[in-house]
Amino acid sequence: MERTTLKEPELKDLTIIGGGPTGLFAAFYAGMRGASARIIDSLPELGGQLTALYPEKYVYDVGGFPRITARELATNLIEQGLQFGPEVRLGEQVQDLTREDGHFVLTTDKGRYPSRAVIIAAGKGAFSPRVLECPGYEQLLERGVVHHVKDPAVYAGKRVLIVGGGDSAVDWALSLKDTCERLILIHRREGFRAHAHSMRQLRAAVEAGEVELLTHKEVREIHGDDCVRAVTIFDNRTNEELTFEVDAVLALIGFKPDLGPVARWGIELEKNCIKVGPTMETNIPGVYAAGDIVSHQAKLELIATGFGEAAIAVNNAIHFIDPKARVNPGHSTNLKVFKEREAAEAAAGEST
Ligand code: FAD
């Protein structure tokens, strides 16, 4: 691609949409290859699903970390991803992606960001939580009713109702059972979607009297004024109602993935995801995608695969920007950028 010579300093080689694990690793790779980069994320904090959805949970399947909390993993990714100083724009959702004068322009509600190439690492797009359709829900949202647990310590000594039958509901029941005063888990069906291992742990916790498990139950009404005080649930087979006092309702009934603006950019989609080829390029030359947002034959929605896809996307984007640049980055162990930095650090150490 012919290099544009915009004077504005904000023209970056790469703009990465999404500051989740994939976007952060892409930012690291961009810096390692000497490309200027920018990350834009609609959330107020970097880390994507790791920090927004399950910061306290342990992740076991990321190479090099036998066990690490999602928050710690995000912290490490942020340190690694920001070491080359990419521009970071938080709290800005990319609304539009257009092409102007030989480069791309990404438009958010706060600015227009020119870029030579684009990496879309937008996860599931904008998440919207599934809601409980019952009286009291809207009024008490964030006043005891929540969609995801940010700080488990808040529930210590409290009476908590968890609603849901997936991993999130079951895992949080298991995590909170030892600190809550009372923990009730209700699900509208008999069958759960949570992992078999978690279900075995849940059954054991129910037998031990640590969790009260009620199936075929749904929430009819959440009671309270400035905070949650009680809840009425009903049996969806008999319509029988039960009201009990609680301090919090965790509505962990999932999220609706919504590609949102991404779907309007003329990018070819497949099963609500972005279709990519083997170089992670979309149907628009210069626009690459990686992580949960992509669809390809071998796709697995995992952090580990997102890392690999980020590396492929960035290295090919570098070659797209400058066809003379090789796709293959070489080994980081041999790269000049790190050797120079280590030499500078060693020199600084000697002089002190
Ligand atoms: P995300 O983490 O979703 O990040 C995408 C980012 O893009 C978000 O921050 C979002 O705000 C932003 N964004 C989206 N659209 C826009 C826009 N238009 N403008 C600006 N920003 C935008 N995976 C594992 O490998 N191991 C596990 O053990 C594991 N456990 C999990 C447990 C739970 C409860 C959940 C929900 C997921 C788990 N995952 C696990 C999946 C893993 O979190 C995802 O695969 C991973 O987060 C995908 O990373 P990503 O960067 O592609 O997307």
mmCIF file of C-alpha atoms and ligand atoms in Angstrom:
data_model
loop_
_atom_site.group_PDB
_atom_site.id
_atom_site.type_symbol
_atom_site.label_atom_id
_atom_site.label_comp_id
_atom_site.label_asym_id
_atom_site.label_seq_id
_atom_site.Cartn_x
_atom_site.Cartn_y
_atom_site.Cartn_z
ATOM 1 C CA MET A 1 0.000 0.000 0.000
ATOM 2 C CA GLU A 2 1.249 3.433 -0.865
ATOM 3 C CA ARG A 3 2.150 5.278 2.332
ATOM 4 C CA THR A 4 0.085 8.374 2.899
ATOM 5 C CA THR A 5 1.925 11.372 4.239
ATOM 6 C CA LEU A 6 -0.633 12.915 6.515
ATOM 7 C CA LYS A 7 0.845 15.559 8.761
ATOM 8 C CA GLU A 8 -1.575 14.812 11.605
ATOM 9 C CA PRO A 9 0.273 12.872 14.284
ATOM 10 C CA GLU A 10 -2.736 10.710 14.858
ATOM 11 C CA LEU A 11 -2.252 8.676 11.671
ATOM 12 C CA LYS A 12 -1.239 5.285 13.043
ATOM 13 C CA ASP A 13 -0.014 2.193 11.258
ATOM 14 C CA LEU A 14 -2.545 0.045 13.083
ATOM 15 C CA THR A 15 -5.716 0.780 14.951
ATOM 16 C CA ILE A 16 -6.976 -2.080 17.055
ATOM 17 C CA ILE A 17 -10.666 -2.155 17.870
ATOM 18 C CA GLY A 18 -10.983 -3.880 21.240
ATOM 19 C CA GLY A 19 -8.702 -3.950 24.267
ATOM 20 C CA GLY A 20 -9.406 -7.534 25.311
ATOM 21 C CA PRO A 21 -6.707 -10.222 25.404
ATOM 22 C CA THR A 22 -6.560 -10.411 21.608
ATOM 23 C CA GLY A 23 -6.357 -6.643 21.095
ATOM 24 C CA LEU A 24 -3.726 -6.243 23.803
ATOM 25 C CA PHE A 25 -1.567 -8.975 22.342
ATOM 26 C CA ALA A 26 -2.006 -7.387 18.909
ATOM 27 C CA ALA A 27 -0.777 -4.072 20.362
ATOM 28 C CA PHE A 28 2.303 -5.824 21.732
ATOM 29 C CA TYR A 29 3.036 -7.419 18.373
ATOM 30 C CA ALA A 30 2.530 -4.139 16.550
ATOM 31 C CA GLY A 31 5.068 -2.452 18.855
ATOM 32 C CA MET A 32 7.536 -5.308 18.547
ATOM 33 C CA ARG A 33 7.390 -4.904 14.781
ATOM 34 C CA GLY A 34 8.032 -1.175 15.080
ATOM 35 C CA ALA A 35 4.515 -0.176 14.007
ATOM 36 C CA SER A 36 2.653 2.656 15.649
ATOM 37 C CA ALA A 37 -0.612 1.505 17.170
ATOM 38 C CA ARG A 38 -3.774 2.652 18.834
ATOM 39 C CA ILE A 39 -6.319 0.667 20.861
ATOM 40 C CA ILE A 40 -9.928 1.805 21.060
ATOM 41 C CA ASP A 41 -12.333 0.159 23.484
ATOM 42 C CA SER A 42 -15.855 1.055 24.443
ATOM 43 C CA LEU A 43 -15.334 -0.139 28.016
ATOM 44 C CA PRO A 44 -13.707 2.145 30.594
ATOM 45 C CA GLU A 45 -11.018 -0.447 31.360
ATOM 46 C CA LEU A 46 -8.707 -2.630 29.287
ATOM 47 C CA GLY A 47 -8.955 -6.427 29.503
ATOM 48 C CA GLY A 48 -12.177 -7.227 27.617
ATOM 49 C CA GLN A 49 -14.104 -10.187 29.003
ATOM 50 C CA LEU A 50 -11.303 -10.931 31.478
ATOM 51 C CA THR A 51 -11.917 -7.786 33.493
ATOM 52 C CA ALA A 52 -15.545 -7.122 32.573
ATOM 53 C CA LEU A 53 -17.023 -10.572 33.084
ATOM 54 C CA TYR A 54 -14.915 -12.828 35.283
ATOM 55 C CA PRO A 55 -11.987 -11.006 36.907
ATOM 56 C CA GLU A 56 -11.822 -13.256 39.983
ATOM 57 C CA LYS A 57 -12.077 -16.580 38.180
ATOM 58 C CA TYR A 58 -9.050 -18.738 37.564
ATOM 59 C CA VAL A 59 -7.971 -19.419 33.993
ATOM 60 C CA TYR A 60 -6.077 -22.687 33.531
ATOM 61 C CA ASP A 61 -5.606 -22.982 29.798
ATOM 62 C CA VAL A 62 -3.301 -20.149 28.817
ATOM 63 C CA GLY A 63 0.189 -21.327 27.948
ATOM 64 C CA GLY A 64 2.818 -20.561 30.573
ATOM 65 C CA PHE A 65 0.320 -20.038 33.398
ATOM 66 C CA PRO A 66 -0.764 -23.218 35.186
ATOM 67 C CA ARG A 67 -3.371 -21.124 37.019
ATOM 68 C CA ILE A 68 -3.968 -17.397 36.954
ATOM 69 C CA THR A 69 -6.943 -15.176 37.763
ATOM 70 C CA ALA A 70 -8.463 -13.395 34.811
ATOM 71 C CA ARG A 71 -7.576 -10.065 36.404
ATOM 72 C CA GLU A 72 -3.911 -11.003 36.833
ATOM 73 C CA LEU A 73 -3.802 -12.260 33.278
ATOM 74 C CA ALA A 74 -5.298 -8.957 32.108
ATOM 75 C CA THR A 75 -2.733 -7.035 34.166
ATOM 76 C CA ASN A 76 0.104 -8.970 32.522
ATOM 77 C CA LEU A 77 -1.402 -8.500 29.074
ATOM 78 C CA ILE A 78 -1.761 -4.772 29.682
ATOM 79 C CA GLU A 79 1.881 -4.511 30.786
ATOM 80 C CA GLN A 80 3.024 -6.467 27.744
ATOM 81 C CA GLY A 81 0.626 -4.762 25.327
ATOM 82 C CA LEU A 82 1.396 -1.196 26.372
ATOM 83 C CA GLN A 83 5.199 -1.458 26.605
ATOM 84 C CA PHE A 84 5.723 0.199 23.212
ATOM 85 C CA GLY A 85 3.354 3.037 24.076
ATOM 86 C CA PRO A 86 0.309 2.615 21.880
ATOM 87 C CA GLU A 87 -2.300 5.332 22.111
ATOM 88 C CA VAL A 88 -5.199 4.066 24.224
ATOM 89 C CA ARG A 89 -8.712 5.391 23.830
ATOM 90 C CA LEU A 90 -11.144 4.034 26.403
ATOM 91 C CA GLY A 91 -14.865 4.630 26.704
ATOM 92 C CA GLU A 92 -15.168 5.146 22.958
ATOM 93 C CA GLN A 93 -17.148 2.834 20.736
ATOM 94 C CA VAL A 94 -16.099 2.676 17.096
ATOM 95 C CA GLN A 95 -19.230 3.514 15.152
ATOM 96 C CA ASP A 96 -17.916 3.697 11.642
ATOM 97 C CA LEU A 97 -15.042 2.471 9.511
ATOM 98 C CA THR A 98 -14.490 4.251 6.216
ATOM 99 C CA ARG A 99 -11.732 4.762 3.695
ATOM 100 C CA GLU A 100 -10.502 8.240 2.873
ATOM 101 C CA ASP A 101 -7.449 9.410 0.878
ATOM 102 C CA GLY A 102 -5.611 6.091 0.997
ATOM 103 C CA HIS A 103 -6.126 5.290 4.661
ATOM 104 C CA PHE A 104 -8.890 4.148 6.965
ATOM 105 C CA VAL A 105 -10.799 6.409 9.322
ATOM 106 C CA LEU A 106 -12.413 5.043 12.462
ATOM 107 C CA THR A 107 -15.124 7.238 13.883
ATOM 108 C CA THR A 108 -16.204 7.142 17.504
ATOM 109 C CA ASP A 109 -18.545 9.437 19.386
ATOM 110 C CA LYS A 110 -15.453 11.420 20.456
ATOM 111 C CA GLY A 111 -13.160 11.511 17.471
ATOM 112 C CA ARG A 112 -11.980 10.408 14.036
ATOM 113 C CA TYR A 113 -8.889 8.233 13.998
ATOM 114 C CA PRO A 114 -6.922 7.673 10.788
ATOM 115 C CA SER A 115 -5.055 4.427 10.346
ATOM 116 C CA ARG A 116 -3.117 2.609 7.640
ATOM 117 C CA ALA A 117 -4.560 -0.775 8.586
ATOM 118 C CA VAL A 118 -7.124 -2.011 11.079
ATOM 119 C CA ILE A 119 -7.321 -5.012 13.384
ATOM 120 C CA ILE A 120 -10.799 -5.800 14.651
ATOM 121 C CA ALA A 121 -10.502 -7.626 17.980
ATOM 122 C CA ALA A 122 -13.971 -6.716 19.163
ATOM 123 C CA GLY A 123 -14.856 -10.005 20.851
ATOM 124 C CA LYS A 124 -18.574 -10.549 20.692
ATOM 125 C CA GLY A 125 -19.096 -6.925 19.793
ATOM 126 C CA ALA A 126 -21.024 -4.897 22.272
ATOM 127 C CA PHE A 127 -22.406 -7.163 24.965
ATOM 128 C CA SER A 128 -25.918 -6.623 26.165
ATOM 129 C CA PRO A 129 -26.938 -8.683 29.161
ATOM 130 C CA ARG A 130 -30.090 -10.753 29.050
ATOM 131 C CA VAL A 131 -32.559 -9.172 31.429
ATOM 132 C CA LEU A 132 -35.091 -10.487 33.935
ATOM 133 C CA GLU A 133 -38.503 -9.418 32.766
ATOM 134 C CA CYS A 134 -40.212 -8.824 36.080
ATOM 135 C CA PRO A 135 -41.342 -5.912 38.261
ATOM 136 C CA GLY A 136 -38.566 -4.397 40.357
ATOM 137 C CA TYR A 137 -35.779 -5.392 37.971
ATOM 138 C CA GLU A 138 -35.185 -2.039 36.292
ATOM 139 C CA GLN A 139 -35.746 -0.030 39.455
ATOM 140 C CA LEU A 140 -33.235 -2.092 41.457
ATOM 141 C CA LEU A 141 -30.643 -2.613 38.750
ATOM 142 C CA GLU A 142 -27.219 -1.832 40.256
ATOM 143 C CA ARG A 143 -28.925 -1.442 43.647
ATOM 144 C CA GLY A 144 -28.510 -5.089 44.501
ATOM 145 C CA VAL A 145 -29.507 -6.494 41.109
ATOM 146 C CA VAL A 146 -26.474 -7.067 38.862
ATOM 147 C CA HIS A 147 -25.558 -8.845 35.635
ATOM 148 C CA HIS A 148 -22.017 -9.669 36.540
ATOM 149 C CA VAL A 149 -19.985 -9.896 39.695
ATOM 150 C CA LYS A 150 -17.237 -7.328 39.870
ATOM 151 C CA ASP A 151 -16.254 -7.578 43.510
ATOM 152 C CA PRO A 152 -17.175 -10.815 45.303
ATOM 153 C CA ALA A 153 -16.287 -9.266 48.674
ATOM 154 C CA VAL A 154 -19.488 -7.192 48.425
ATOM 155 C CA TYR A 155 -21.532 -10.365 49.052
ATOM 156 C CA ALA A 156 -19.758 -11.498 52.203
ATOM 157 C CA GLY A 157 -22.319 -12.086 54.958
ATOM 158 C CA LYS A 158 -25.210 -11.327 52.567
ATOM 159 C CA ARG A 159 -28.245 -13.328 51.434
ATOM 160 C CA VAL A 160 -27.829 -13.817 47.712
ATOM 161 C CA LEU A 161 -30.089 -15.176 45.005
ATOM 162 C CA ILE A 162 -28.332 -16.301 41.825
ATOM 163 C CA VAL A 163 -30.460 -16.803 38.734
ATOM 164 C CA GLY A 164 -29.135 -18.919 35.861
ATOM 165 C CA GLY A 165 -28.060 -22.347 34.704
ATOM 166 C CA GLY A 166 -24.829 -21.697 32.820
ATOM 167 C CA ASP A 167 -21.179 -21.613 33.821
ATOM 168 C CA SER A 168 -21.370 -18.095 35.144
ATOM 169 C CA ALA A 169 -24.264 -18.814 37.555
ATOM 170 C CA VAL A 170 -22.856 -22.137 38.778
ATOM 171 C CA ASP A 171 -19.281 -20.897 39.097
ATOM 172 C CA TRP A 172 -20.326 -17.857 41.085
ATOM 173 C CA ALA A 173 -22.506 -20.007 43.343
ATOM 174 C CA LEU A 174 -19.418 -22.125 44.043
ATOM 175 C CA SER A 175 -17.194 -19.082 44.555
ATOM 176 C CA LEU A 176 -19.563 -17.216 46.875
ATOM 177 C CA LYS A 177 -20.999 -20.079 48.922
ATOM 178 C CA ASP A 178 -18.343 -19.889 51.633
ATOM 179 C CA THR A 179 -18.726 -16.179 52.310
ATOM 180 C CA CYS A 180 -22.469 -15.545 51.845
ATOM 181 C CA GLU A 181 -24.849 -15.878 54.758
ATOM 182 C CA ARG A 182 -27.325 -17.665 52.478
ATOM 183 C CA LEU A 183 -26.955 -18.630 48.840
ATOM 184 C CA ILE A 184 -29.884 -19.725 46.701
ATOM 185 C CA LEU A 185 -29.464 -20.732 43.063
ATOM 186 C CA ILE A 186 -32.555 -20.958 40.882
ATOM 187 C CA HIS A 187 -32.819 -22.147 37.308
ATOM 188 C CA ARG A 188 -35.847 -22.335 35.065
ATOM 189 C CA ARG A 189 -35.085 -25.859 33.855
ATOM 190 C CA GLU A 190 -33.898 -29.165 35.296
ATOM 191 C CA GLY A 191 -30.825 -29.333 33.023
ATOM 192 C CA PHE A 192 -27.854 -26.992 33.439
ATOM 193 C CA ARG A 193 -25.454 -25.755 30.759
ATOM 194 C CA ALA A 194 -22.520 -25.541 33.152
ATOM 195 C CA HIS A 195 -19.486 -27.832 32.875
ATOM 196 C CA ALA A 196 -19.919 -31.335 34.276
ATOM 197 C CA HIS A 197 -17.070 -30.784 36.745
ATOM 198 C CA SER A 198 -18.695 -27.618 38.122
ATOM 199 C CA MET A 199 -22.011 -29.452 38.365
ATOM 200 C CA ARG A 200 -20.418 -32.193 40.446
ATOM 201 C CA GLN A 201 -19.026 -29.536 42.768
ATOM 202 C CA LEU A 202 -22.432 -27.854 42.926
ATOM 203 C CA ARG A 203 -24.218 -31.101 43.826
ATOM 204 C CA ALA A 204 -21.681 -31.662 46.600
ATOM 205 C CA ALA A 205 -22.232 -28.101 47.878
ATOM 206 C CA VAL A 206 -26.015 -28.650 47.845
ATOM 207 C CA GLU A 207 -25.630 -31.894 49.797
ATOM 208 C CA ALA A 208 -23.388 -30.116 52.288
ATOM 209 C CA GLY A 209 -26.095 -27.481 52.783
ATOM 210 C CA GLU A 210 -23.879 -24.712 51.414
ATOM 211 C CA VAL A 211 -26.100 -23.874 48.421
ATOM 212 C CA GLU A 212 -29.898 -24.096 48.124
ATOM 213 C CA LEU A 213 -30.700 -25.254 44.601
ATOM 214 C CA LEU A 214 -34.197 -24.831 43.161
ATOM 215 C CA THR A 215 -35.018 -25.869 39.609
ATOM 216 C CA HIS A 216 -38.081 -24.952 37.485
ATOM 217 C CA LYS A 217 -38.116 -21.624 39.283
ATOM 218 C CA GLU A 218 -38.247 -18.116 37.822
ATOM 219 C CA VAL A 219 -38.310 -14.654 39.330
ATOM 220 C CA ARG A 220 -41.748 -13.061 39.539
ATOM 221 C CA GLU A 221 -40.843 -9.856 41.369
ATOM 222 C CA ILE A 222 -37.912 -8.192 43.076
ATOM 223 C CA HIS A 223 -38.921 -6.127 46.095
ATOM 224 C CA GLY A 224 -37.130 -3.133 47.527
ATOM 225 C CA ASP A 225 -36.877 0.632 47.434
ATOM 226 C CA ASP A 226 -33.311 1.960 47.373
ATOM 227 C CA CYS A 227 -31.921 -1.591 47.603
ATOM 228 C CA VAL A 228 -33.059 -5.175 47.185
ATOM 229 C CA ARG A 229 -34.990 -6.463 50.202
ATOM 230 C CA ALA A 230 -36.811 -9.603 48.998
ATOM 231 C CA VAL A 231 -37.723 -11.632 45.973
ATOM 232 C CA THR A 232 -40.740 -13.614 44.856
ATOM 233 C CA ILE A 233 -40.057 -16.657 42.725
ATOM 234 C CA PHE A 234 -42.532 -19.071 41.154
ATOM 235 C CA ASP A 235 -42.527 -22.665 39.994
ATOM 236 C CA ASN A 236 -43.048 -22.636 36.219
ATOM 237 C CA ARG A 237 -44.930 -25.966 36.362
ATOM 238 C CA THR A 238 -47.310 -25.299 39.256
ATOM 239 C CA ASN A 239 -47.230 -21.477 39.436
ATOM 240 C CA GLU A 240 -46.710 -21.803 43.182
ATOM 241 C CA GLU A 241 -45.013 -18.703 44.624
ATOM 242 C CA LEU A 242 -42.404 -18.304 47.298
ATOM 243 C CA THR A 243 -41.178 -15.006 48.772
ATOM 244 C CA PHE A 244 -38.003 -14.679 50.824
ATOM 245 C CA GLU A 245 -35.664 -11.941 51.972
ATOM 246 C CA VAL A 246 -32.452 -11.372 50.023
ATOM 247 C CA ASP A 247 -29.888 -8.592 49.794
ATOM 248 C CA ALA A 248 -28.781 -9.210 46.222
ATOM 249 C CA VAL A 249 -29.992 -10.778 43.003
ATOM 250 C CA LEU A 250 -27.302 -11.904 40.563
ATOM 251 C CA ALA A 251 -29.057 -12.283 37.217
ATOM 252 C CA LEU A 252 -26.400 -14.410 35.494
ATOM 253 C CA ILE A 253 -28.579 -15.477 32.620
ATOM 254 C CA GLY A 254 -26.125 -14.683 29.865
ATOM 255 C CA PHE A 255 -25.359 -11.987 27.355
ATOM 256 C CA LYS A 256 -26.769 -11.328 23.932
ATOM 257 C CA PRO A 257 -23.889 -10.928 21.528
ATOM 258 C CA ASP A 258 -24.525 -7.933 19.370
ATOM 259 C CA LEU A 259 -22.062 -7.060 16.651
ATOM 260 C CA GLY A 260 -23.576 -3.591 16.742
ATOM 261 C CA PRO A 261 -21.833 -1.118 14.447
ATOM 262 C CA VAL A 262 -19.356 -3.733 13.119
ATOM 263 C CA ALA A 263 -22.182 -5.281 11.104
ATOM 264 C CA ARG A 264 -22.632 -2.046 9.158
ATOM 265 C CA TRP A 265 -19.085 -1.649 7.809
ATOM 266 C CA GLY A 266 -19.471 -3.794 4.707
ATOM 267 C CA ILE A 267 -17.425 -6.618 6.205
ATOM 268 C CA GLU A 268 -18.442 -10.129 5.225
ATOM 269 C CA LEU A 269 -20.015 -11.920 8.151
ATOM 270 C CA GLU A 270 -20.623 -15.576 8.890
ATOM 271 C CA LYS A 271 -22.715 -16.821 11.829
ATOM 272 C CA ASN A 272 -22.702 -13.348 13.414
ATOM 273 C CA CYS A 273 -18.881 -13.274 13.269
ATOM 274 C CA ILE A 274 -16.360 -11.772 10.842
ATOM 275 C CA LYS A 275 -15.266 -14.137 8.106
ATOM 276 C CA VAL A 276 -11.485 -14.214 7.703
ATOM 277 C CA GLY A 277 -9.034 -16.034 5.498
ATOM 278 C CA PRO A 278 -5.807 -17.722 6.621
ATOM 279 C CA THR A 279 -4.020 -14.361 7.068
ATOM 280 C CA MET A 280 -6.903 -13.080 9.216
ATOM 281 C CA GLU A 281 -7.757 -10.563 6.528
ATOM 282 C CA THR A 282 -11.431 -9.752 6.024
ATOM 283 C CA ASN A 283 -12.998 -9.136 2.619
ATOM 284 C CA ILE A 284 -11.699 -5.539 2.890
ATOM 285 C CA PRO A 285 -7.944 -5.387 2.124
ATOM 286 C CA GLY A 286 -6.126 -3.852 5.065
ATOM 287 C CA VAL A 287 -8.822 -4.769 7.573
ATOM 288 C CA TYR A 288 -7.931 -7.798 9.681
ATOM 289 C CA ALA A 289 -9.810 -9.482 12.512
ATOM 290 C CA ALA A 290 -8.790 -11.787 15.349
ATOM 291 C CA GLY A 291 -10.137 -13.348 18.529
ATOM 292 C CA ASP A 292 -13.703 -14.207 19.456
ATOM 293 C CA ILE A 293 -15.080 -12.045 16.668
ATOM 294 C CA VAL A 294 -13.738 -14.186 13.820
ATOM 295 C CA SER A 295 -15.149 -17.164 12.071
ATOM 296 C CA HIS A 296 -12.982 -19.662 10.196
ATOM 297 C CA GLN A 297 -12.962 -23.401 9.774
ATOM 298 C CA ALA A 298 -10.698 -24.123 12.732
ATOM 299 C CA LYS A 299 -12.104 -21.462 15.078
ATOM 300 C CA LEU A 300 -12.051 -22.055 18.830
ATOM 301 C CA GLU A 301 -13.231 -19.205 21.046
ATOM 302 C CA LEU A 302 -10.320 -19.234 23.447
ATOM 303 C CA ILE A 303 -7.782 -16.747 24.727
ATOM 304 C CA ALA A 304 -4.965 -18.954 23.420
ATOM 305 C CA THR A 305 -6.283 -19.010 19.858
ATOM 306 C CA GLY A 306 -6.915 -15.253 19.980
ATOM 307 C CA PHE A 307 -3.213 -14.729 20.712
ATOM 308 C CA GLY A 308 -2.201 -16.776 17.669
ATOM 309 C CA GLU A 309 -4.694 -14.984 15.456
ATOM 310 C CA ALA A 310 -3.489 -11.595 16.706
ATOM 311 C CA ALA A 311 0.089 -12.478 15.755
ATOM 312 C CA ILE A 312 -0.995 -13.623 12.290
ATOM 313 C CA ALA A 313 -3.185 -10.551 11.767
ATOM 314 C CA VAL A 314 -0.573 -8.008 12.867
ATOM 315 C CA ASN A 315 2.304 -9.538 10.903
ATOM 316 C CA ASN A 316 0.208 -9.651 7.763
ATOM 317 C CA ALA A 317 -1.045 -6.108 8.367
ATOM 318 C CA ILE A 318 2.587 -4.950 8.631
ATOM 319 C CA HIS A 319 3.264 -6.527 5.243
ATOM 320 C CA PHE A 320 0.097 -4.927 3.868
ATOM 321 C CA ILE A 321 1.225 -1.463 5.031
ATOM 322 C CA ASP A 322 4.732 -1.957 3.686
ATOM 323 C CA PRO A 323 5.015 -4.801 1.157
ATOM 324 C CA LYS A 324 8.806 -4.745 1.625
ATOM 325 C CA ALA A 325 8.364 -5.741 5.275
ATOM 326 C CA ARG A 326 8.438 -9.488 5.829
ATOM 327 C CA VAL A 327 5.381 -11.207 7.268
ATOM 328 C CA ASN A 328 7.564 -13.413 9.460
ATOM 329 C CA PRO A 329 8.607 -11.431 12.539
ATOM 330 C CA GLY A 330 11.533 -13.674 13.447
ATOM 331 C CA HIS A 331 12.072 -14.782 17.025
ATOM 332 C CA SER A 332 11.650 -12.219 19.784
ATOM 333 C CA THR A 333 14.732 -13.706 21.477
ATOM 334 C CA ASN A 334 16.826 -12.308 18.609
ATOM 335 C CA LEU A 335 15.094 -9.012 17.940
ATOM 336 C CA LYS A 336 17.093 -5.806 17.992
ATOM 337 C CA VAL A 337 14.363 -3.881 19.762
ATOM 338 C CA PHE A 338 14.693 -6.019 22.899
ATOM 339 C CA LYS A 339 18.488 -6.339 22.750
ATOM 340 C CA GLU A 340 18.829 -2.555 22.563
ATOM 341 C CA ARG A 341 16.458 -2.104 25.474
ATOM 342 C CA GLU A 342 18.297 -4.674 27.590
ATOM 343 C CA ALA A 343 21.622 -3.022 26.768
ATOM 344 C CA ALA A 344 20.208 0.364 27.790
ATOM 345 C CA GLU A 345 18.849 -1.118 31.026
ATOM 346 C CA ALA A 346 22.198 -2.766 31.774
ATOM 347 C CA ALA A 347 24.025 0.534 31.106
ATOM 348 C CA ALA A 348 21.597 2.376 33.388
ATOM 349 C CA GLY A 349 22.175 -0.270 36.084
ATOM 350 C CA GLU A 350 25.954 0.122 35.864
ATOM 351 C CA SER A 351 25.808 3.896 36.166
ATOM 352 C CA THR A 352 23.802 3.777 39.449
HETATM 353 P P1 FAD B 1 -13.058 -9.686 24.305
HETATM 354 O O1 FAD B 1 -12.378 -10.160 25.519
HETATM 355 O O2 FAD B 1 -14.534 -9.844 24.227
HETATM 356 O O3 FAD B 1 -12.681 -8.154 24.086
HETATM 357 C C1 FAD B 1 -13.284 -7.422 23.044
HETATM 358 C C2 FAD B 1 -13.296 -5.952 23.413
HETATM 359 O O4 FAD B 1 -13.746 -5.202 22.280
HETATM 360 C C3 FAD B 1 -14.244 -5.618 24.550
HETATM 361 O O5 FAD B 1 -13.517 -4.992 25.590
HETATM 362 C C4 FAD B 1 -15.289 -4.682 23.916
HETATM 363 O O6 FAD B 1 -15.686 -3.653 24.800
HETATM 364 C C5 FAD B 1 -14.545 -4.114 22.728
HETATM 365 N N1 FAD B 1 -15.419 -3.677 21.625
HETATM 366 C C6 FAD B 1 -16.361 -4.400 20.979
HETATM 367 N N2 FAD B 1 -16.925 -3.672 20.008
HETATM 368 C C7 FAD B 1 -16.309 -2.461 20.037
HETATM 369 C C8 FAD B 1 -16.462 -1.252 19.281
HETATM 370 N N3 FAD B 1 -17.322 -1.138 18.261
HETATM 371 N N4 FAD B 1 -15.681 -0.184 19.626
HETATM 372 C C9 FAD B 1 -14.785 -0.242 20.653
HETATM 373 N N5 FAD B 1 -14.615 -1.373 21.397
HETATM 374 C C10 FAD B 1 -15.365 -2.446 21.083
HETATM 375 N N6 FAD B 1 -11.293 -18.478 27.478
HETATM 376 C C11 FAD B 1 -10.226 -19.307 27.713
HETATM 377 O O7 FAD B 1 -9.360 -19.465 26.855
HETATM 378 N N7 FAD B 1 -10.120 -19.951 28.930
HETATM 379 C C12 FAD B 1 -11.029 -19.798 29.939
HETATM 380 O O8 FAD B 1 -10.907 -20.406 30.997
HETATM 381 C C13 FAD B 1 -12.142 -18.923 29.714
HETATM 382 N N8 FAD B 1 -13.085 -18.737 30.668
HETATM 383 C C14 FAD B 1 -14.135 -17.893 30.418
HETATM 384 C C15 FAD B 1 -15.105 -17.699 31.425
HETATM 385 C C16 FAD B 1 -16.177 -16.856 31.193
HETATM 386 C C17 FAD B 1 -17.188 -16.647 32.292
HETATM 387 C C18 FAD B 1 -16.311 -16.186 29.934
HETATM 388 C C19 FAD B 1 -17.458 -15.265 29.669
HETATM 389 C C20 FAD B 1 -15.363 -16.380 28.922
HETATM 390 C C21 FAD B 1 -14.272 -17.240 29.146
HETATM 391 N N9 FAD B 1 -13.304 -17.456 28.172
HETATM 392 C C22 FAD B 1 -12.240 -18.283 28.437
HETATM 393 C C23 FAD B 1 -13.397 -16.826 26.835
HETATM 394 C C24 FAD B 1 -12.413 -15.664 26.708
HETATM 395 O O9 FAD B 1 -12.659 -14.706 27.717
HETATM 396 C C25 FAD B 1 -12.560 -15.056 25.323
HETATM 397 O O10 FAD B 1 -12.243 -16.029 24.366
HETATM 398 C C26 FAD B 1 -11.635 -13.851 25.184
HETATM 399 O O11 FAD B 1 -11.949 -12.826 26.109
HETATM 400 C C27 FAD B 1 -11.722 -13.275 23.765
HETATM 401 O O12 FAD B 1 -10.861 -12.179 23.701
HETATM 402 P P2 FAD B 1 -11.083 -11.008 22.640
HETATM 403 O O13 FAD B 1 -10.022 -10.011 22.914
HETATM 404 O O14 FAD B 1 -11.187 -11.613 21.293
HETATM 405 O O15 FAD B 1 -12.517 -10.407 22.976
#
